[in-house]
Short mmCIF file of N, CA and C in Angstrom, two decimals:
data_model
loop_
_atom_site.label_atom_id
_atom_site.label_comp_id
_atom_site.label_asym_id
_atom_site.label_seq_id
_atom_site.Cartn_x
_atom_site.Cartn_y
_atom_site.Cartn_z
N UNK A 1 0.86 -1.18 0.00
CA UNK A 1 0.00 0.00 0.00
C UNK A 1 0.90 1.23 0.00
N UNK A 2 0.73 1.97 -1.16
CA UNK A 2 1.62 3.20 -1.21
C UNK A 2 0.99 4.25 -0.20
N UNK A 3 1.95 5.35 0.10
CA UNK A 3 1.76 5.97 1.63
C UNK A 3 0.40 7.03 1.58
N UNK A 4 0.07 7.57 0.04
CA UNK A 4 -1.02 8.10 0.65
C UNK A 4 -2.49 7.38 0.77
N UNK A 5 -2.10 6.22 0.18
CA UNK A 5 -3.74 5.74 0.51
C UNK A 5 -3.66 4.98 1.91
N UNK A 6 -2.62 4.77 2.70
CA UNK A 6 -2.38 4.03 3.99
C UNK A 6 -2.84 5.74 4.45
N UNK A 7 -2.22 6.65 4.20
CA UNK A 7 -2.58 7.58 4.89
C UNK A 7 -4.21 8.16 4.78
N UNK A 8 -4.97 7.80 3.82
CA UNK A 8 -6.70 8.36 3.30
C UNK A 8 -7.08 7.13 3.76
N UNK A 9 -6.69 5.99 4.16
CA UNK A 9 -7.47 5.15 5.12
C UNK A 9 -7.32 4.64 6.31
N UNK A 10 -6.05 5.30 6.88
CA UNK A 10 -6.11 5.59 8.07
C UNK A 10 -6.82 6.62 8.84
N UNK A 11 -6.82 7.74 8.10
CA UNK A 11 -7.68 8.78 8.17
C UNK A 11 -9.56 8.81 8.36
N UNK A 12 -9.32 7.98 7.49
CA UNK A 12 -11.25 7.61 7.41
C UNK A 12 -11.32 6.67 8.50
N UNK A 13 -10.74 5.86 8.62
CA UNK A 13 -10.92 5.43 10.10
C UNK A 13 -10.84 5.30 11.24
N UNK A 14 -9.60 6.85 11.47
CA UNK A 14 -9.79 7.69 12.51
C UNK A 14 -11.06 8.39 12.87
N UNK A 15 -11.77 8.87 11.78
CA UNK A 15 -13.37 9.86 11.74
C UNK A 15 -13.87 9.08 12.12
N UNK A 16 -14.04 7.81 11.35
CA UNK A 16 -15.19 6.75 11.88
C UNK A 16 -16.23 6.64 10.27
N UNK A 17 -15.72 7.07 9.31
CA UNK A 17 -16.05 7.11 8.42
C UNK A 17 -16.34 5.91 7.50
N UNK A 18 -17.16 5.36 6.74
CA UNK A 18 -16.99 3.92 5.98
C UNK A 18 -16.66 4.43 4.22
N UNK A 19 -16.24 3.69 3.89
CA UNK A 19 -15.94 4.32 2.30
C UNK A 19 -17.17 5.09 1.67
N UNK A 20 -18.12 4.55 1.96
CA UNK A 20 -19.69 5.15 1.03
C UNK A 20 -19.92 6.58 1.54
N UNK A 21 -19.51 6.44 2.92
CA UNK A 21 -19.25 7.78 3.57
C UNK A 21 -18.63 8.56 3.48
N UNK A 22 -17.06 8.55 3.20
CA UNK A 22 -16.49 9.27 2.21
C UNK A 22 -16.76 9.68 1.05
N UNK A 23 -17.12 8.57 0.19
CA UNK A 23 -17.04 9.07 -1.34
C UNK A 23 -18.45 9.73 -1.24
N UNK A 24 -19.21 9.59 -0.22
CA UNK A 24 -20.41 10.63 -0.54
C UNK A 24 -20.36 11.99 -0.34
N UNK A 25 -19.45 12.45 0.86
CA UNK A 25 -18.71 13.67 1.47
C UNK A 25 -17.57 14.14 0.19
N UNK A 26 -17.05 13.66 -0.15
CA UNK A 26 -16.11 14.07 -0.93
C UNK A 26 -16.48 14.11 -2.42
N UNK A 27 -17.93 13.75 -2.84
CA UNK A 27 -18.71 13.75 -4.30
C UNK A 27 -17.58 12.93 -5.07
N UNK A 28 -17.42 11.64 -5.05
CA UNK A 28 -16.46 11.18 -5.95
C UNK A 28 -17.45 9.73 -5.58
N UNK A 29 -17.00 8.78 -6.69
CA UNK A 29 -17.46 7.50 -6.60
C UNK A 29 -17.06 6.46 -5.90
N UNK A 30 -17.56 5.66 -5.33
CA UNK A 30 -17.10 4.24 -4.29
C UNK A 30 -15.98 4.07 -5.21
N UNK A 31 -16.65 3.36 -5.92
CA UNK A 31 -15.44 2.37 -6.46
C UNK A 31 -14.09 3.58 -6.66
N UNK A 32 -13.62 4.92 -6.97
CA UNK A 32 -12.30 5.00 -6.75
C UNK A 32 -11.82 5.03 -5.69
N UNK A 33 -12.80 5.28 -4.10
CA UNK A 33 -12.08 5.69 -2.82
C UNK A 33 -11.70 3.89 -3.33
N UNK A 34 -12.36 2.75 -3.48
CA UNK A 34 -11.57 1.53 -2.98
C UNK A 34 -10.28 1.54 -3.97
N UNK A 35 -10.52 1.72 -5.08
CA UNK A 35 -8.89 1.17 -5.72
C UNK A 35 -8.25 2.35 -5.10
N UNK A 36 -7.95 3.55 -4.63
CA UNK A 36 -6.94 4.56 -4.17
C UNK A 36 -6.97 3.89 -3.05
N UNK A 37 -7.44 3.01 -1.78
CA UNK A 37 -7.16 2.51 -0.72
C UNK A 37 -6.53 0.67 -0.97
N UNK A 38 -7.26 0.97 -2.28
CA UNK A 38 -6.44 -0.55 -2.69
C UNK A 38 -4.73 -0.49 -3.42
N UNK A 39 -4.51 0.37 -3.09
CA UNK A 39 -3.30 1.28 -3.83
C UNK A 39 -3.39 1.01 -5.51
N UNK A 40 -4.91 0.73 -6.23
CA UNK A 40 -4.76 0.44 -7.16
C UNK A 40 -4.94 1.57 -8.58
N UNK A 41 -5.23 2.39 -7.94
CA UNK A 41 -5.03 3.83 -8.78
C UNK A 41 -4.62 4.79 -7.31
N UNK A 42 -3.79 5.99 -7.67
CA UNK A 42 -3.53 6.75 -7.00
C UNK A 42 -4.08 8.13 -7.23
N UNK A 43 -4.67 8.92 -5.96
CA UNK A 43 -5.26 9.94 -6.26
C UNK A 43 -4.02 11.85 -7.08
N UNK A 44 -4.76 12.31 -7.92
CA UNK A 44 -3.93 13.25 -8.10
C UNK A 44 -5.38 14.56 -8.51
N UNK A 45 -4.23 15.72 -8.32
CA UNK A 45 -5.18 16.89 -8.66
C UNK A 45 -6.55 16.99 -7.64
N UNK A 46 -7.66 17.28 -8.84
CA UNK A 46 -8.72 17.27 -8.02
C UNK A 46 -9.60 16.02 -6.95
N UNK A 47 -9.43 15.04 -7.49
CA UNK A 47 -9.61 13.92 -6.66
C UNK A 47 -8.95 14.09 -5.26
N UNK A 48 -8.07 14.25 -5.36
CA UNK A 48 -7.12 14.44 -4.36
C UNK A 48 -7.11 15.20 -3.20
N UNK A 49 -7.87 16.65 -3.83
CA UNK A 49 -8.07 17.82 -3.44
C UNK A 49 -9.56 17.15 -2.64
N UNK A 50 -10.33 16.76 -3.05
CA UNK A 50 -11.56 16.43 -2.73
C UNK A 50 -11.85 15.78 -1.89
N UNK A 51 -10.91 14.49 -1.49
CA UNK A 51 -10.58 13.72 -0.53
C UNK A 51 -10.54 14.33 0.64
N UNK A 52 -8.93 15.47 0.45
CA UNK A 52 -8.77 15.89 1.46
C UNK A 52 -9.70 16.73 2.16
N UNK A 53 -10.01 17.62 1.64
CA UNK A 53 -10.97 18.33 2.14
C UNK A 53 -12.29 17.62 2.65
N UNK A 54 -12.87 16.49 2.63
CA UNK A 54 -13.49 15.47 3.57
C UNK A 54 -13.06 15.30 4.51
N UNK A 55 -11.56 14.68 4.75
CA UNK A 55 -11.20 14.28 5.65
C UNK A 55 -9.95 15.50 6.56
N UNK A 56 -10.38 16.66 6.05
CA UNK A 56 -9.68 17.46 6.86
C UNK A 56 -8.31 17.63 7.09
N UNK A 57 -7.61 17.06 6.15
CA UNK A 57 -6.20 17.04 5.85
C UNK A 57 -5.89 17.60 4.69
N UNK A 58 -4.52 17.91 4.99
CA UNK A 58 -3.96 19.47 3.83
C UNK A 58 -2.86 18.09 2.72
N UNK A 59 -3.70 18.71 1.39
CA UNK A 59 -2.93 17.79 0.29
C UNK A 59 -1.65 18.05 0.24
N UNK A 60 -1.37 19.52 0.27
CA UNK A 60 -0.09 19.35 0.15
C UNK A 60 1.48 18.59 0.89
N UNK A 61 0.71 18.57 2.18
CA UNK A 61 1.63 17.85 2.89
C UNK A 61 1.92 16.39 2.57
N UNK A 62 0.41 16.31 2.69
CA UNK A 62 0.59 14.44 1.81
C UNK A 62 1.00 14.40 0.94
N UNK A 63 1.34 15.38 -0.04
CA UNK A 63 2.26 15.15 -1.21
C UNK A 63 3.62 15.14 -0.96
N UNK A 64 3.64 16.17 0.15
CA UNK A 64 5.33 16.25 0.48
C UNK A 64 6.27 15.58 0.86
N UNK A 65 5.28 14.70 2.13
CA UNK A 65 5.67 14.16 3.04
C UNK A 65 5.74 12.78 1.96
N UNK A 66 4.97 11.93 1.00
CA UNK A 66 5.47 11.02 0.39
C UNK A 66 6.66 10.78 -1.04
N UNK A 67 7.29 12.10 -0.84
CA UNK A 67 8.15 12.53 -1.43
C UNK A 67 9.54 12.25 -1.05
N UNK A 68 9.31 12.77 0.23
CA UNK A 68 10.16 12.56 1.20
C UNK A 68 10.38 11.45 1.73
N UNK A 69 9.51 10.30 1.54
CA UNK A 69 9.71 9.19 2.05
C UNK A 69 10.11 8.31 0.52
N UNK A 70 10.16 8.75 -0.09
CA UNK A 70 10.92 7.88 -1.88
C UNK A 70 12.19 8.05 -1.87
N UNK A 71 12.66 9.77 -1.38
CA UNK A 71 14.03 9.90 -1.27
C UNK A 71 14.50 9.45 -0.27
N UNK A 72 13.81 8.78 1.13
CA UNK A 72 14.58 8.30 1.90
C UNK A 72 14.79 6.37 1.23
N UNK A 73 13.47 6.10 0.55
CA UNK A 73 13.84 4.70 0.01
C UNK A 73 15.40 4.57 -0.65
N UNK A 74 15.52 5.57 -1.51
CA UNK A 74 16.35 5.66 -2.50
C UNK A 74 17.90 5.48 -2.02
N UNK A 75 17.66 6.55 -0.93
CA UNK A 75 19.33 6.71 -0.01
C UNK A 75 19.47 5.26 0.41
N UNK A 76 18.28 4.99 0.93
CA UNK A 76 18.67 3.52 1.88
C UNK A 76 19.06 2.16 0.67
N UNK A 77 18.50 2.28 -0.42
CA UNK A 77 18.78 1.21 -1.56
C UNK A 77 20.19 1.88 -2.05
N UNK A 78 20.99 2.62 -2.00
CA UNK A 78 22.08 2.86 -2.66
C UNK A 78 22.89 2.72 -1.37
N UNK A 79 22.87 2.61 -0.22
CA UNK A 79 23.40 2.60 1.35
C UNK A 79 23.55 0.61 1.07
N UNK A 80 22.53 -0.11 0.96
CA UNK A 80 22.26 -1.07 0.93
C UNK A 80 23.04 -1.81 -0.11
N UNK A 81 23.55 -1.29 -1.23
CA UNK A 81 24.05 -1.87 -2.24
C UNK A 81 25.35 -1.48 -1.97
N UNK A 82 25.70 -0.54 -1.73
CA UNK A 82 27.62 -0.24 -1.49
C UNK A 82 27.71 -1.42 -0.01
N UNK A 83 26.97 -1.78 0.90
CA UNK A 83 27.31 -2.47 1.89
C UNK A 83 27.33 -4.02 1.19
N UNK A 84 26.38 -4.55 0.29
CA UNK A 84 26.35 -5.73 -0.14
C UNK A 84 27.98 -6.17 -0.86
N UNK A 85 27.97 -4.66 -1.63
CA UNK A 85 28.66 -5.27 -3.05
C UNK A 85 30.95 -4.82 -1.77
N UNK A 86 30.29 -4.60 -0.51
CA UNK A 86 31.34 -4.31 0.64
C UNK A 86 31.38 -6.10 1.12
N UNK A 87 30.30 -6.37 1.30
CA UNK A 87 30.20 -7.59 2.38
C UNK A 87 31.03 -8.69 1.49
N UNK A 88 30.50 -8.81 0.09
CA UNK A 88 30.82 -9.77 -0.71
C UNK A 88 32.08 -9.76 -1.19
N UNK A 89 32.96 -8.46 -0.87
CA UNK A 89 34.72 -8.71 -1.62
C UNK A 89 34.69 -8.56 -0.23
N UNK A 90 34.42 -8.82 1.04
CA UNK A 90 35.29 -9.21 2.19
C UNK A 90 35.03 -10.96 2.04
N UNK A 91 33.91 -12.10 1.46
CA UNK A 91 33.77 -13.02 2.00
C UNK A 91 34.67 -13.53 0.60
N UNK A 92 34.57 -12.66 -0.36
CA UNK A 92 35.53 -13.44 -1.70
C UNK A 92 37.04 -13.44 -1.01
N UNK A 93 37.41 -11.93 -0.49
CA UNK A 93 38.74 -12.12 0.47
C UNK A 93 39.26 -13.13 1.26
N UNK A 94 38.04 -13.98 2.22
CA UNK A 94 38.79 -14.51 3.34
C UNK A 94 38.41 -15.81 2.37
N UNK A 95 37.64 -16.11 1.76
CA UNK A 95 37.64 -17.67 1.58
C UNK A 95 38.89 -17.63 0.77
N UNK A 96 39.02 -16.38 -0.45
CA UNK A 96 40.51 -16.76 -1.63
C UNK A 96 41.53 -16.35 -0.62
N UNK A 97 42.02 -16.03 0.42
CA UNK A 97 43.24 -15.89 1.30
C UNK A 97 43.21 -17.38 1.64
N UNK A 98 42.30 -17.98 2.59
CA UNK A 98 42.45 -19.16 2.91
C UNK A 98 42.40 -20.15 1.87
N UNK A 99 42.64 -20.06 0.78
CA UNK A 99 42.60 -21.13 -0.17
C UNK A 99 43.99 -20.94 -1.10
N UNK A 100 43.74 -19.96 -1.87
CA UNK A 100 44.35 -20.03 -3.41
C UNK A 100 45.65 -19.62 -2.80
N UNK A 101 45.74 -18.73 -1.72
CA UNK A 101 47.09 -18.32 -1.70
C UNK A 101 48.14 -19.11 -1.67
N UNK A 102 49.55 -18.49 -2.19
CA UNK A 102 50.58 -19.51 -2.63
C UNK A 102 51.04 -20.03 -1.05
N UNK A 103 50.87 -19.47 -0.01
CA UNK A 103 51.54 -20.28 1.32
C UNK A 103 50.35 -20.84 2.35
N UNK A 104 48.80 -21.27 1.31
CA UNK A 104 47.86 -21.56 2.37
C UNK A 104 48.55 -23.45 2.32
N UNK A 105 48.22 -23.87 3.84
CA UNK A 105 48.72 -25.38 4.18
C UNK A 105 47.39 -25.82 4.17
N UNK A 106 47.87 -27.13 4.63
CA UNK A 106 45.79 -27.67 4.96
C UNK A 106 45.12 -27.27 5.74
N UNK A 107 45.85 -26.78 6.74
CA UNK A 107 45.08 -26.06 7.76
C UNK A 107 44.19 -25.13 7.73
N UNK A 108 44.75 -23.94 6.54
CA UNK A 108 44.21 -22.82 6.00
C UNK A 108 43.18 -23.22 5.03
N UNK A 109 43.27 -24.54 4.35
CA UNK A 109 42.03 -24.82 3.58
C UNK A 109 41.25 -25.70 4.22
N UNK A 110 41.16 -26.31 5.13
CA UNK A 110 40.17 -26.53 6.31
C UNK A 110 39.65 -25.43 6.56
N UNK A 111 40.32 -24.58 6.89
CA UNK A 111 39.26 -23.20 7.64
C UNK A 111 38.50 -22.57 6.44
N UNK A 112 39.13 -22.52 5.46
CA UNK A 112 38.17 -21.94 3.91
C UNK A 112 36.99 -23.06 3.58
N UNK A 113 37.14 -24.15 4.22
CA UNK A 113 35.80 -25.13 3.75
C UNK A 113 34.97 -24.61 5.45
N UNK A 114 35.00 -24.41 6.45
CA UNK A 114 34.47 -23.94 7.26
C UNK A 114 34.44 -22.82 7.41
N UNK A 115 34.66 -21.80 6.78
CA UNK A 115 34.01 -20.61 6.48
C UNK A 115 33.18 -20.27 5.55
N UNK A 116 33.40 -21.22 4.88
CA UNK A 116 32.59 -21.35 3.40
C UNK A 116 31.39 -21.92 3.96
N UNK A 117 31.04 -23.21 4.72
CA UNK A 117 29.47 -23.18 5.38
C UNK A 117 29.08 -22.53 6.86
N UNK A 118 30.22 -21.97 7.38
CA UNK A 118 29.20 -21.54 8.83
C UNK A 118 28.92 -19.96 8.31
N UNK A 119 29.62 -19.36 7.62
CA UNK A 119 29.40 -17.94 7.00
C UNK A 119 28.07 -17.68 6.07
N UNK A 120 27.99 -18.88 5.09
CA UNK A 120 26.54 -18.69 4.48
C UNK A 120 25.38 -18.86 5.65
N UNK A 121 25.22 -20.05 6.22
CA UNK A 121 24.82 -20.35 7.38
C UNK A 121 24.36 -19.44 8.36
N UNK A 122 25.21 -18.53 8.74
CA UNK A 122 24.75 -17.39 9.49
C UNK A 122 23.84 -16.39 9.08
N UNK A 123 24.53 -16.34 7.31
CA UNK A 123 23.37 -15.40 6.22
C UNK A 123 22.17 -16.13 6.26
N UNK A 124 22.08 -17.28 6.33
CA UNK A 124 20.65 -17.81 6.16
C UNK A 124 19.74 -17.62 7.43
N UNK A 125 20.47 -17.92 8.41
CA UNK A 125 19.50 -17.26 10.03
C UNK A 125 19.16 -16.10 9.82
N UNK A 126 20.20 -15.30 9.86
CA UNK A 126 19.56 -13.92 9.34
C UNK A 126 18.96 -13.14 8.46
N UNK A 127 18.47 -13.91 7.69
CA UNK A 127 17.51 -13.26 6.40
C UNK A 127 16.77 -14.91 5.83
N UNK A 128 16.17 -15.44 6.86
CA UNK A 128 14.96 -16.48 7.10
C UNK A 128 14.25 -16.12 5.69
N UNK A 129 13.74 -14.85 5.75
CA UNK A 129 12.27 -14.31 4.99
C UNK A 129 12.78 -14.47 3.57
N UNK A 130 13.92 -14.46 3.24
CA UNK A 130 14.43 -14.28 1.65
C UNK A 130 14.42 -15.72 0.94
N UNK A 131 14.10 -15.28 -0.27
CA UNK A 131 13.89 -16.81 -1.02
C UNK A 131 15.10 -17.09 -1.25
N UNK A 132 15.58 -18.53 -1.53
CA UNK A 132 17.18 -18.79 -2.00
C UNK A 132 18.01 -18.40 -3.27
N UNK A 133 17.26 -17.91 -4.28
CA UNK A 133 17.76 -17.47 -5.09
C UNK A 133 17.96 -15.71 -4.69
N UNK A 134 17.14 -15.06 -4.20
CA UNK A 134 17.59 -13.99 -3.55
C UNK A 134 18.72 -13.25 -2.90
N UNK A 135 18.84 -14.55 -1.69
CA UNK A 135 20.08 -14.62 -1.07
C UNK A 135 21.22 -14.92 -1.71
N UNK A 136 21.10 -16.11 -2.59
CA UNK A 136 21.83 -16.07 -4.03
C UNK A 136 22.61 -15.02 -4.51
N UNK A 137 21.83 -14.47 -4.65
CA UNK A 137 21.94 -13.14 -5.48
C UNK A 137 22.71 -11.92 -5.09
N UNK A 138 21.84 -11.86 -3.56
CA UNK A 138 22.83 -10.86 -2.89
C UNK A 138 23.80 -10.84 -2.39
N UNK A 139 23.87 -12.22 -1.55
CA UNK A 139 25.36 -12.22 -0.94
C UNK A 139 26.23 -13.58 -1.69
N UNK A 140 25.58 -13.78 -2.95
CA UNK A 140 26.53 -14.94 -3.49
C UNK A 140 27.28 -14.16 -4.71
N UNK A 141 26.73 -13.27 -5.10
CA UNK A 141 27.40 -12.66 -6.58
C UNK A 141 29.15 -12.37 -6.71
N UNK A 142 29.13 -12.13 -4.90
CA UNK A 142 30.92 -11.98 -5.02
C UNK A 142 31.70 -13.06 -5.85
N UNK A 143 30.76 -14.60 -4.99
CA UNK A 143 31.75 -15.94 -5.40
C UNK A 143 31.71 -15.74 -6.37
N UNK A 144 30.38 -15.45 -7.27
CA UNK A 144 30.33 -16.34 -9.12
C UNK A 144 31.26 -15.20 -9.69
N UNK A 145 31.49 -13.68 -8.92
CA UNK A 145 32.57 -12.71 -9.85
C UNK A 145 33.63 -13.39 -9.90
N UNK A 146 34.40 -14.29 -7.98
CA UNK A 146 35.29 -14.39 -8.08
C UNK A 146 35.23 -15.84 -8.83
N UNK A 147 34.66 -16.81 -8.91
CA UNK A 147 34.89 -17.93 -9.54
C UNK A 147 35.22 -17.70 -10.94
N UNK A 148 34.55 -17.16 -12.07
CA UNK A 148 34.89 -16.36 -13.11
C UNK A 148 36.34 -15.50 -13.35
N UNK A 149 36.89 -14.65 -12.31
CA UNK A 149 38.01 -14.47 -12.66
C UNK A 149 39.42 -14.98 -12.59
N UNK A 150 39.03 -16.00 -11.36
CA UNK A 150 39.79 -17.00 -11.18
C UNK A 150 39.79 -18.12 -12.41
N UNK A 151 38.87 -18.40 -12.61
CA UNK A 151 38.80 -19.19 -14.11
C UNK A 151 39.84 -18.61 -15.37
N UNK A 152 39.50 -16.88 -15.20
CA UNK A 152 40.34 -16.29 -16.68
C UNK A 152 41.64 -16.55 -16.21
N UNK A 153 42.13 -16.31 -14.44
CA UNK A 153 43.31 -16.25 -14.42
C UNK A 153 44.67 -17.18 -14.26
N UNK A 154 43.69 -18.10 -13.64
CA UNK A 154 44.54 -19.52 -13.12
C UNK A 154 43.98 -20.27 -13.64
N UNK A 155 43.04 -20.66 -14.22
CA UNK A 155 42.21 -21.78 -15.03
C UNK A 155 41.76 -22.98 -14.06
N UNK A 156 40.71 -23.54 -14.41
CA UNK A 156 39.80 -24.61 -13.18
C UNK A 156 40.93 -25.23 -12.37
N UNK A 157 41.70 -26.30 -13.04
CA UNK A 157 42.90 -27.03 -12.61
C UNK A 157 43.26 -26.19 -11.06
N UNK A 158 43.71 -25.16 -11.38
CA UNK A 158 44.12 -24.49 -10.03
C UNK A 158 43.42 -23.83 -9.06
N UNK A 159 42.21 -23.60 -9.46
CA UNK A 159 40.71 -23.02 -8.84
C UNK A 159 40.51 -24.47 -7.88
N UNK A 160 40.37 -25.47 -8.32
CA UNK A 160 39.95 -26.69 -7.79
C UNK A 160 40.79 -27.68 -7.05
N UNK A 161 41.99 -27.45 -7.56
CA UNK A 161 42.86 -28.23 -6.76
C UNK A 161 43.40 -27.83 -5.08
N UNK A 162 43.22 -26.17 -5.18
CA UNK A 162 43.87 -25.39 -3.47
C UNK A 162 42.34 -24.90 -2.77
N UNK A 163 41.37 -25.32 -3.59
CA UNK A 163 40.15 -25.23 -2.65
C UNK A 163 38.93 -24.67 -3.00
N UNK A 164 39.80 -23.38 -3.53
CA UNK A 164 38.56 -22.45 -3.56
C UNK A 164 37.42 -22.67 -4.65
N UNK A 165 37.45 -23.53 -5.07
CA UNK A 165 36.24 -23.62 -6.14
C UNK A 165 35.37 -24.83 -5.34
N UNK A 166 35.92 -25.82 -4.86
CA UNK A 166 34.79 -26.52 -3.66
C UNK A 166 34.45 -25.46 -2.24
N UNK A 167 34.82 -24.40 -2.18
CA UNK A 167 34.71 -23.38 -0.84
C UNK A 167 33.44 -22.68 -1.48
N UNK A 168 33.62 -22.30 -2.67
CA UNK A 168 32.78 -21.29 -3.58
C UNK A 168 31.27 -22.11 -3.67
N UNK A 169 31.28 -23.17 -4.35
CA UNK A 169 30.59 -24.45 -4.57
C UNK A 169 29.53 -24.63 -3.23
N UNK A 170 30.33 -24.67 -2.09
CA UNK A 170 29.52 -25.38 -0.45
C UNK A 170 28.77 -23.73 -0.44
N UNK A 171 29.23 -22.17 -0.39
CA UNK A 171 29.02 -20.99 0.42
C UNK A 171 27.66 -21.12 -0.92
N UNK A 172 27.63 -21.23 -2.23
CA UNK A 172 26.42 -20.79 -3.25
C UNK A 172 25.49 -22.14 -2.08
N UNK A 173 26.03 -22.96 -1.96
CA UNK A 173 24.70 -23.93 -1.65
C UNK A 173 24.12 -23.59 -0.55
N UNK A 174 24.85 -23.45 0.11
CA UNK A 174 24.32 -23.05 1.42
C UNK A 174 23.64 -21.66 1.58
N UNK A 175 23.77 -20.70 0.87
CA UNK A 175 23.10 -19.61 0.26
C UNK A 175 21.62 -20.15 -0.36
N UNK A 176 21.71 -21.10 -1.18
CA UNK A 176 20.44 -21.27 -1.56
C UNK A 176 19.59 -22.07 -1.33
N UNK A 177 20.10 -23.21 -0.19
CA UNK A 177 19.38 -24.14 -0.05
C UNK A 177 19.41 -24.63 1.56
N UNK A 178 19.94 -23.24 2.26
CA UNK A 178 20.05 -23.12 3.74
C UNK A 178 18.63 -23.16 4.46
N UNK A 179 17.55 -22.62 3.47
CA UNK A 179 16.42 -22.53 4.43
C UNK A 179 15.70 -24.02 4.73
N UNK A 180 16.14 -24.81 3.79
CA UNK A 180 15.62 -26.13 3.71
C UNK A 180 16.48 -26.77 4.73
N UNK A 181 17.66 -26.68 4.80
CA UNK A 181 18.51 -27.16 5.97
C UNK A 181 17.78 -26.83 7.44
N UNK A 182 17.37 -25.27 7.54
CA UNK A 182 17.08 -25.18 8.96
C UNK A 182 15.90 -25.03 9.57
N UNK A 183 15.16 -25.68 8.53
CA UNK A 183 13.22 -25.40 9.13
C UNK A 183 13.12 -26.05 10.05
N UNK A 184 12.43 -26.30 10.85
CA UNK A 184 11.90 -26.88 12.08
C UNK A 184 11.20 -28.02 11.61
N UNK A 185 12.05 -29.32 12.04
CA UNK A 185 10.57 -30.69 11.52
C UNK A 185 10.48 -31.03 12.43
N UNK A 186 9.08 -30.08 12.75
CA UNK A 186 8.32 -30.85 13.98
C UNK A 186 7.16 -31.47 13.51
#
C-alpha cells in the first residue's frame, strides 16, 4: 500500500467514516475511494483535493511528506548496495586468502571449507524471509565474480585443486538451499 492511501485510510478510520461515507462527502465515486485505498489507482489533482478536504487534511503535505519518504527509500537502496557489493569482496577475500594463496597449508584450507558453510549459514539465520535465489543473489554474486576471474586467471585445474572452487561451490549452496537445511521438523 503506497503511503497516501495508507494515509486516506487511516484517516477515514480515525473519523469513523466507511468508504460510502467518504465518497459521498467528498462527491467522488465508491469504487475510486476503494482502488486509491487498494493502492490500485492513486489519487492526483482534483480527486485528491476532494478527498482531502473530507477528511480534513492538507494535500499538500501528503504530497510532500510522500516525497520525502521515496528519497529516503532511495538513499537507503544505494546505502544497501555499497554495503552488499562491501560484504561480498570481504567473504571473496577470506575464503581466496584461505585457499588459493601460494603459502595456504591444509590447515588454511580446512578453515576456507568452514568458512565457506558456517558464513553462508549465518546469512541464512539472518535473512529467514528471503527466497534462495535472492540470497543467491545478494550475498553470493561476489563468489560467481570471483569464480569467473579465477577461471580467466589460473584456469579450473588451479581453482579446484587449493580449494577455492569446492569453498565457492559449499558458500552458493548453502546460500540457496540453507532454508531447507534449517526449518523446524516438527
Amino acid at each position: 500500500m503506497n503511503w497516501i492511501a495508507k494515509k486516506i485510510s487511516e484517516t477515514r478510520k480515525i473519523k469513523g467514516l466507511t468508504q460510502e461515507e467518504l465518497a459521498e462527502q467528498a462527491k467522488i465515486n465508491l469504487r475510486t475511494i476503494q482502488r486509491i485505498e487498494n493502492s490500485e489507482s492513486e489519487p492526483r489533482g482534483k480527486t485528491l483535493n476532494l478527498i482531502c478536504e473530507a477528511l480534513e487534511i492538507d494535500s499538500k503535505e501528503l504530497i510532500l511528506t510522500e516525497k520525502s519518504i521515496q528519497e529516503k527509500n532511495i538513499g537507503t537502496k544505494i546505502i544497501n548496495g555499497l554495503f552488499l557489493i562491501a560484504l561480498n569482496m570481504v567473504l571473496m577475500g577470506i575464503i581466496g586468502f584461505l585457499t588459493l594463496d601460494s603459502n595456504a597449508n591444509i590447515n588454511s584450507v580446512f578453515g576456507g571449507y568452514l568458512v565457506s558453510v558456517f558464513l553462508p549459514f549465518f546469512i541464512v539465520v539472518i535473512t529467514k524471509r528471503m527466497s534462495g535465489m535472492e540470497r543467491m543473489l545478494k550475498f553470493g554474486f561476489g563468489y560467481i565474480v570471483y569464480f569467473i576471474l579465477v577461471m580467466a586467471k589460473h584456469g579450473f585445474p588451479t581453482g579446484f585443486v587449493t580449494g577455492l572452487f569446492p569453498c565457492l561451490l559449499i558458500s552458493l549452496s548453502a546460500l540457496y538451499f540453507g532454508n531447507e537445511l534449517i526449518k523446524n521438523r516438527a
